[in-house]
CSV table of C-alpha atoms in Angstrom, one decimal:
chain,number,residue,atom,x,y,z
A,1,UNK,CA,-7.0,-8.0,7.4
A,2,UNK,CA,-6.9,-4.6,9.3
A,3,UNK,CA,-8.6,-3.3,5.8
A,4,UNK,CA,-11.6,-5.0,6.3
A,5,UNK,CA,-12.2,-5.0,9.8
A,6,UNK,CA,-11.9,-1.0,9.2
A,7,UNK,CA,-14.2,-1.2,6.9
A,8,UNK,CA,-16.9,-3.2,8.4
A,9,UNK,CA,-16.6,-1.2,11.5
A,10,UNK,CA,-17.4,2.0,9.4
A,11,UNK,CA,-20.6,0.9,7.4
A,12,UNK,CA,-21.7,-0.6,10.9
A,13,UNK,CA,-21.4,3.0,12.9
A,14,UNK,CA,-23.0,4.4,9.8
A,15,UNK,CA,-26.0,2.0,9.8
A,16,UNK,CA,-26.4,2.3,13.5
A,17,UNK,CA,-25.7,6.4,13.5
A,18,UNK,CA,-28.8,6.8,10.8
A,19,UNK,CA,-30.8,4.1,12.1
A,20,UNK,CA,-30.6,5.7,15.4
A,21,UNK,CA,-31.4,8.9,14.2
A,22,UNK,CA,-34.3,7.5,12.9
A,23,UNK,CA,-35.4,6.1,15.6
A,24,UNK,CA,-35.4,8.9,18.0
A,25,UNK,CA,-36.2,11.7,15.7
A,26,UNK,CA,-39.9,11.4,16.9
A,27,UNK,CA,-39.3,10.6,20.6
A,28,UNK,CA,-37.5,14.1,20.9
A,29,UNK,CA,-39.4,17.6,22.4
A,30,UNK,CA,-40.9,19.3,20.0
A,31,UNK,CA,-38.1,22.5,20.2
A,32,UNK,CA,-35.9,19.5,19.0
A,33,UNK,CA,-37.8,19.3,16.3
A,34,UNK,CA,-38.5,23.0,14.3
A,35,UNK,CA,-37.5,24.4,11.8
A,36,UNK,CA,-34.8,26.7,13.3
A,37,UNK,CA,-33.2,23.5,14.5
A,38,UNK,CA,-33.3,21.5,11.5
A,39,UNK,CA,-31.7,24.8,9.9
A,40,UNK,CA,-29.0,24.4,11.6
A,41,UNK,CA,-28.2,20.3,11.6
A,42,UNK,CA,-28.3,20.7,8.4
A,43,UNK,CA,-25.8,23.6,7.8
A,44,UNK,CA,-23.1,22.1,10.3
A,45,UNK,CA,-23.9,18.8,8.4
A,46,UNK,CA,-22.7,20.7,5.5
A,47,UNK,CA,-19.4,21.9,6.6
A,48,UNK,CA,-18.7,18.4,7.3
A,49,UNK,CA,-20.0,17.1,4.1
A,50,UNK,CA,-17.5,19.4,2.0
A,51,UNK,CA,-14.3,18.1,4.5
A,52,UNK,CA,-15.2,14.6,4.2
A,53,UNK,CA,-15.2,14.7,0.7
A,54,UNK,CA,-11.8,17.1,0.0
A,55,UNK,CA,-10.2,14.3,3.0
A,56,UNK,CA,-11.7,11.6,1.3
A,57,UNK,CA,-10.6,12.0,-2.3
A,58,UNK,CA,-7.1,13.2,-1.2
A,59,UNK,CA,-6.6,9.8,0.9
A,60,UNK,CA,-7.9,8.5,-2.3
A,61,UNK,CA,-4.8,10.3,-4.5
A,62,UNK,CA,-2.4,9.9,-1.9
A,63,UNK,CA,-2.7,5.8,-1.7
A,64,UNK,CA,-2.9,5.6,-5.4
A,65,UNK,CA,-0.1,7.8,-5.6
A,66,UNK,CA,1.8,5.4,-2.8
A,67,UNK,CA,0.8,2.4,-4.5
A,68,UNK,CA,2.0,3.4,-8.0
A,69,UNK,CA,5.6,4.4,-6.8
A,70,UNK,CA,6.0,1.1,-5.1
A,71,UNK,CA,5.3,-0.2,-8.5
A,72,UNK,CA,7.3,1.3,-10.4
A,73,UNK,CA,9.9,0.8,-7.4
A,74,UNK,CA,9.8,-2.7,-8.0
A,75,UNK,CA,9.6,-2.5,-11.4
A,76,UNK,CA,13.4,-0.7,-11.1
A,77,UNK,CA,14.6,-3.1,-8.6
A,78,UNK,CA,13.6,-6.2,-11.5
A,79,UNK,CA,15.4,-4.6,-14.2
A,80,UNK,CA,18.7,-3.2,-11.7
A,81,UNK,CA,18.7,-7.2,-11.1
A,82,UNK,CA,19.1,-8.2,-14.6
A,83,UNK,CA,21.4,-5.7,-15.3
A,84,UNK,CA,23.7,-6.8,-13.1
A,85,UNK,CA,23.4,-10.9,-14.1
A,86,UNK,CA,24.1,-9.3,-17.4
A,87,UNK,CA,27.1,-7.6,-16.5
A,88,UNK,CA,28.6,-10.1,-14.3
A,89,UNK,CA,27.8,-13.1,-17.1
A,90,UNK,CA,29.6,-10.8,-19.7
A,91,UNK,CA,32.4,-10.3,-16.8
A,92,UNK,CA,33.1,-14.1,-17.9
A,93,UNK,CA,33.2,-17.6,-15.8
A,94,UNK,CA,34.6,-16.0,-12.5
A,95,UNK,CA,31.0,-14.7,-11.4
A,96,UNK,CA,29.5,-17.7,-11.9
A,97,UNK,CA,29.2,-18.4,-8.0
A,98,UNK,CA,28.2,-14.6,-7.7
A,99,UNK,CA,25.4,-15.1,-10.0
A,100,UNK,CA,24.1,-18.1,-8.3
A,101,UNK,CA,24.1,-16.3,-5.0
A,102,UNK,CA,22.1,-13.5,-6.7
A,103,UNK,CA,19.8,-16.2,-8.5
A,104,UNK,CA,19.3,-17.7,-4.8
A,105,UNK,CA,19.0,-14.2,-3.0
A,106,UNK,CA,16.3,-13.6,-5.5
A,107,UNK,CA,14.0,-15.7,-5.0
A,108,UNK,CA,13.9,-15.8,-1.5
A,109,UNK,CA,12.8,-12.4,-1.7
A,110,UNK,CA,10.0,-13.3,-4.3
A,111,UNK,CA,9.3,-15.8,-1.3
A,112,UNK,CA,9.0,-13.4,2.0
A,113,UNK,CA,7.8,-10.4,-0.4
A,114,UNK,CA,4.9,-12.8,-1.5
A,115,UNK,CA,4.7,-15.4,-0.1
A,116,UNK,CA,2.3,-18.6,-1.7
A,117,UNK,CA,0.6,-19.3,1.9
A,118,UNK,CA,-0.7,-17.5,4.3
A,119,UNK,CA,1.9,-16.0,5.8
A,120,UNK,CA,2.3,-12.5,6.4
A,121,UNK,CA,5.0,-11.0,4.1
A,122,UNK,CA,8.5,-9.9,5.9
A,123,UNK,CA,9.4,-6.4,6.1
A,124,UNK,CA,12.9,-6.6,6.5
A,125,UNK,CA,14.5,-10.4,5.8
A,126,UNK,CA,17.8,-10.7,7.6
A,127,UNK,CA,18.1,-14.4,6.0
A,128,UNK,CA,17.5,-12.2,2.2
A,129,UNK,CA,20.0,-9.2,3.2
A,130,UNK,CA,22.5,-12.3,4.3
A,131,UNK,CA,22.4,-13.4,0.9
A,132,UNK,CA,23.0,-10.4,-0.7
A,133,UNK,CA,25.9,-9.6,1.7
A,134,UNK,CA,27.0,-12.8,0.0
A,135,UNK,CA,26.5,-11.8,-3.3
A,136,UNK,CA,28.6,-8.5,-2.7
A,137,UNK,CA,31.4,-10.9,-1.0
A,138,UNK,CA,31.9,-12.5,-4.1
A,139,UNK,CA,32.0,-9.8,-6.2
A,140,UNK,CA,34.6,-8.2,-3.9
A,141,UNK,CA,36.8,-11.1,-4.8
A,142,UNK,CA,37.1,-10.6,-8.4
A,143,UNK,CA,40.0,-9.4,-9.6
A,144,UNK,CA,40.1,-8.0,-13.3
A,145,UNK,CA,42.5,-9.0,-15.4
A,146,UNK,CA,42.5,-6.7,-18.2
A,147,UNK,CA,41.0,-3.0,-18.8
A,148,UNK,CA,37.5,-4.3,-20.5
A,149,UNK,CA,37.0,-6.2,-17.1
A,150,UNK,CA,38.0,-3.6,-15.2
A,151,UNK,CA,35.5,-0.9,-17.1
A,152,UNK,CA,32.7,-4.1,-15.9
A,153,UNK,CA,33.4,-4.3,-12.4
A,154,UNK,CA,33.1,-0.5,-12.4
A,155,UNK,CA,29.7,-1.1,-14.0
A,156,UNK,CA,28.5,-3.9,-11.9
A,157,UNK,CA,29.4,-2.2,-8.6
A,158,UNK,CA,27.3,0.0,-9.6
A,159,UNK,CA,24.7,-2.3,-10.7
A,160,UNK,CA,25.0,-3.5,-7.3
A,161,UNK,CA,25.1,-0.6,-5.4
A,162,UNK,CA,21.1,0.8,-7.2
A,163,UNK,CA,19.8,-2.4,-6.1
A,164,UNK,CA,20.8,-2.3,-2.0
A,165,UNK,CA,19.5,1.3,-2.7
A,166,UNK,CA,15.8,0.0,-4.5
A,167,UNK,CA,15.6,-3.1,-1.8
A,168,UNK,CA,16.0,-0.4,1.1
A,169,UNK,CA,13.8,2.4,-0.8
A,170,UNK,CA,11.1,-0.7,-0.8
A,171,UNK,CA,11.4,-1.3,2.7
A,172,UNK,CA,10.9,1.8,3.7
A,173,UNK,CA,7.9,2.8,2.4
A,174,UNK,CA,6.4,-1.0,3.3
A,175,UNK,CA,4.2,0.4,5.8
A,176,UNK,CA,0.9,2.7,5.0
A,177,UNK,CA,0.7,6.2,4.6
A,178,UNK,CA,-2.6,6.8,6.3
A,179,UNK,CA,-2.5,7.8,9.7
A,180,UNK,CA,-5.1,5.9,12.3
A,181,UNK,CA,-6.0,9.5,14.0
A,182,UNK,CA,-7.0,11.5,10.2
A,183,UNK,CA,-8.8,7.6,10.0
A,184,UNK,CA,-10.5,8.0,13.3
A,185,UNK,CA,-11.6,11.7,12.7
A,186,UNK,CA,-12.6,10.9,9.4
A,187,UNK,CA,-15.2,8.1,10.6
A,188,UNK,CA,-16.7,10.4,13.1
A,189,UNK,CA,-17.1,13.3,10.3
A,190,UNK,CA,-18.8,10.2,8.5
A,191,UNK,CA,-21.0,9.6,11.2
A,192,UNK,CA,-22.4,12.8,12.0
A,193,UNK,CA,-22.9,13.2,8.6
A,194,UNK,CA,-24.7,10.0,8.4
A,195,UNK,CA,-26.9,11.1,11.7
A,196,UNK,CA,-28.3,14.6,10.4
A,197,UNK,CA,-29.4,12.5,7.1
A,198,UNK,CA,-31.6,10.8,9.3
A,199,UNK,CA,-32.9,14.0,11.2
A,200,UNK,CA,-36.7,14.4,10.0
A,201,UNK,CA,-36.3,12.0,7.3
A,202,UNK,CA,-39.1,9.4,7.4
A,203,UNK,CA,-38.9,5.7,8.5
A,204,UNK,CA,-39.2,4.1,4.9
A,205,UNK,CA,-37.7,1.8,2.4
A,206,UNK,CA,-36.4,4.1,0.0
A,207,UNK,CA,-34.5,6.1,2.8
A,208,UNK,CA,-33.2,3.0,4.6
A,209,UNK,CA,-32.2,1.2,1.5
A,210,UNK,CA,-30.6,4.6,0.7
A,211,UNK,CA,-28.6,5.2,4.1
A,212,UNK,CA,-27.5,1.2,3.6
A,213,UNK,CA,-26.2,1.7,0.1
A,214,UNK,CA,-24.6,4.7,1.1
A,215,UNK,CA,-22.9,3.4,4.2
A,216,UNK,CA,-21.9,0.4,1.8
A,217,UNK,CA,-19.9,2.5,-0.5
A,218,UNK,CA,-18.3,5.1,2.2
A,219,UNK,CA,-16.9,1.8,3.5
A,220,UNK,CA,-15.9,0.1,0.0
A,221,UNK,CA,-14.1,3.7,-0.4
A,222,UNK,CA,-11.9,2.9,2.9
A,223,UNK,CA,-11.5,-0.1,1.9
A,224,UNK,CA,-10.0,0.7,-1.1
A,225,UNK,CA,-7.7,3.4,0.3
A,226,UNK,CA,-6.3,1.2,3.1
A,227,UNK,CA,-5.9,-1.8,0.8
A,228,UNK,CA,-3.7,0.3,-2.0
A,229,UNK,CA,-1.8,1.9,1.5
A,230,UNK,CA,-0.3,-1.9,1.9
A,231,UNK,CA,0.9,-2.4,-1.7
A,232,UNK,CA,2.1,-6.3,-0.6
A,233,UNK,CA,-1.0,-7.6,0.9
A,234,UNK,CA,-4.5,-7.5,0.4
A,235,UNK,CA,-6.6,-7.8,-2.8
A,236,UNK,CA,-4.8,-5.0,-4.2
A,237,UNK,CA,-1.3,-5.4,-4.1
A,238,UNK,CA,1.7,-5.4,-6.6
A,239,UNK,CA,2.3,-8.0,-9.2
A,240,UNK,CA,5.3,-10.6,-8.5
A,241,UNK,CA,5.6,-10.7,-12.1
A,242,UNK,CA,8.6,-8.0,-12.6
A,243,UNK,CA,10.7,-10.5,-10.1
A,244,UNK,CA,10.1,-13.8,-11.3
A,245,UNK,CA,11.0,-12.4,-14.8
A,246,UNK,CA,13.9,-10.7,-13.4
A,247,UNK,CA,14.4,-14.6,-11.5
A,248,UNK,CA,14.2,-16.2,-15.1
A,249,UNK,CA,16.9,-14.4,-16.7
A,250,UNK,CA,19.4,-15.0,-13.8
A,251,UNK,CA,18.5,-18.5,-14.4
A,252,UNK,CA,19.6,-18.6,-18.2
């Protein structure tokens, strides 16, 4: 939600910082007006214009870059999860109660991660890390009987061990990478920017239409980044799809 607040706060300081501009252009002194001042508006407008866009394009990269690694994050944590089912089902009959613990433990994190209402997703799920405690109490209660067992509980506590690692590695990097202040003095670069477009430009409907469509896309561009920055909400966030598979073949 913060997303689009953010971003409908942006486009409207841009409309109002050009439409203002254009507005008062006229009503200034004349010495507001030359040449020599216009010279340099439009140079400082510059400097701006080539920070916004380096700052721009490397919040761009940086979300992306954020939003893939989460991916792939979870993408690890599906297949550390059926791994281990497989391990513990070829362990034999004893990790049958382990494996419905992990079956349940799964998909109440599929639950809080994305949840089908509303609801905001949970960060950190005591109920969730219970049930994984659980799992590992089980698991600590098998006792091989032989040295091919033995060589799987090696495996499986292993198994077990990369997945507290992924579920932690997940929950750290839940919340965004952008800070609010490089956000904050980003927007005002915008704005001035958006303010010496409007100096000495006339009042007509390709240069309005032009500032609008401009302020439009500046904002769709936050948007973007800050919606990739929270890779579990938002209209850009990642697939459920890796778990529920990963769900399905604890099931079996």
């Amino acid at each position: 939600m913060i997303e689009h607040l953010v971003a409908l706060a942006t486009f409207l300081g841009l409309v109002l910082a050009s439409f203002g501009c254009l507005a008062f252009h006229p009503r200034l002194p004349e010495r507001h007006r030359n040449e020599e001042t216009h010279n340099v508006v439009r140079l400082t407008a510059n400097i701006f214009v080539v920070m916004t866009s380096l700052v721009l394009g490397l919040l761009i990269n940086s979300s992306k870059t954020a939003f893939d690694a989460i991916d792939h994050n979870v993408h690890a944590f599906a297949t550390e999860l059926i791994l281990l089912d497989r391990t513990l089902r070829a362990y034999g009959p004893e990790t049958a109660d382990a494996r419905a613990r992990l079956a349940v433990y799964v998909e109440r994190a599929i639950e809080g991660t994305w949840p089908t209402t509303d609801a905001a997703p949970v960060v950190e799920d005591v109920a969730a890390e219970k049930l994984l405690d659980d799992v590992g109490a089980a698991l600590r209660d098998l006792h091989p009987a032989d040295d091919e067992r033995a060589a799987l509980k090696i495996e499986w506590r292993q198994r077990f061990q990369k997945v507290i690692e992924l579920r932690w590695a997940l929950i750290e990097h839940w919340d965004g990478t952008v800070p609010a202040p490089l956000l904050a003095v980003l927007t005002a670069w915008l704005t001035l920017i958006f303010a010496s477009f409007s100096y000495r430009a006339p009042a007509n409907a390709v240069v309005i239409s032009t500032l609008v469509v401009g302020a439009a896309l500046i904002s769709s561009a936050l948007f973007l980044i800050l919606d990739m920055d929270s890779p579990f909400t938002g209209s850009i966030r990642v697939s459920p799809s890796a778990m529920e598979t990963a769900l399905a073949h604890i099931r079996r």
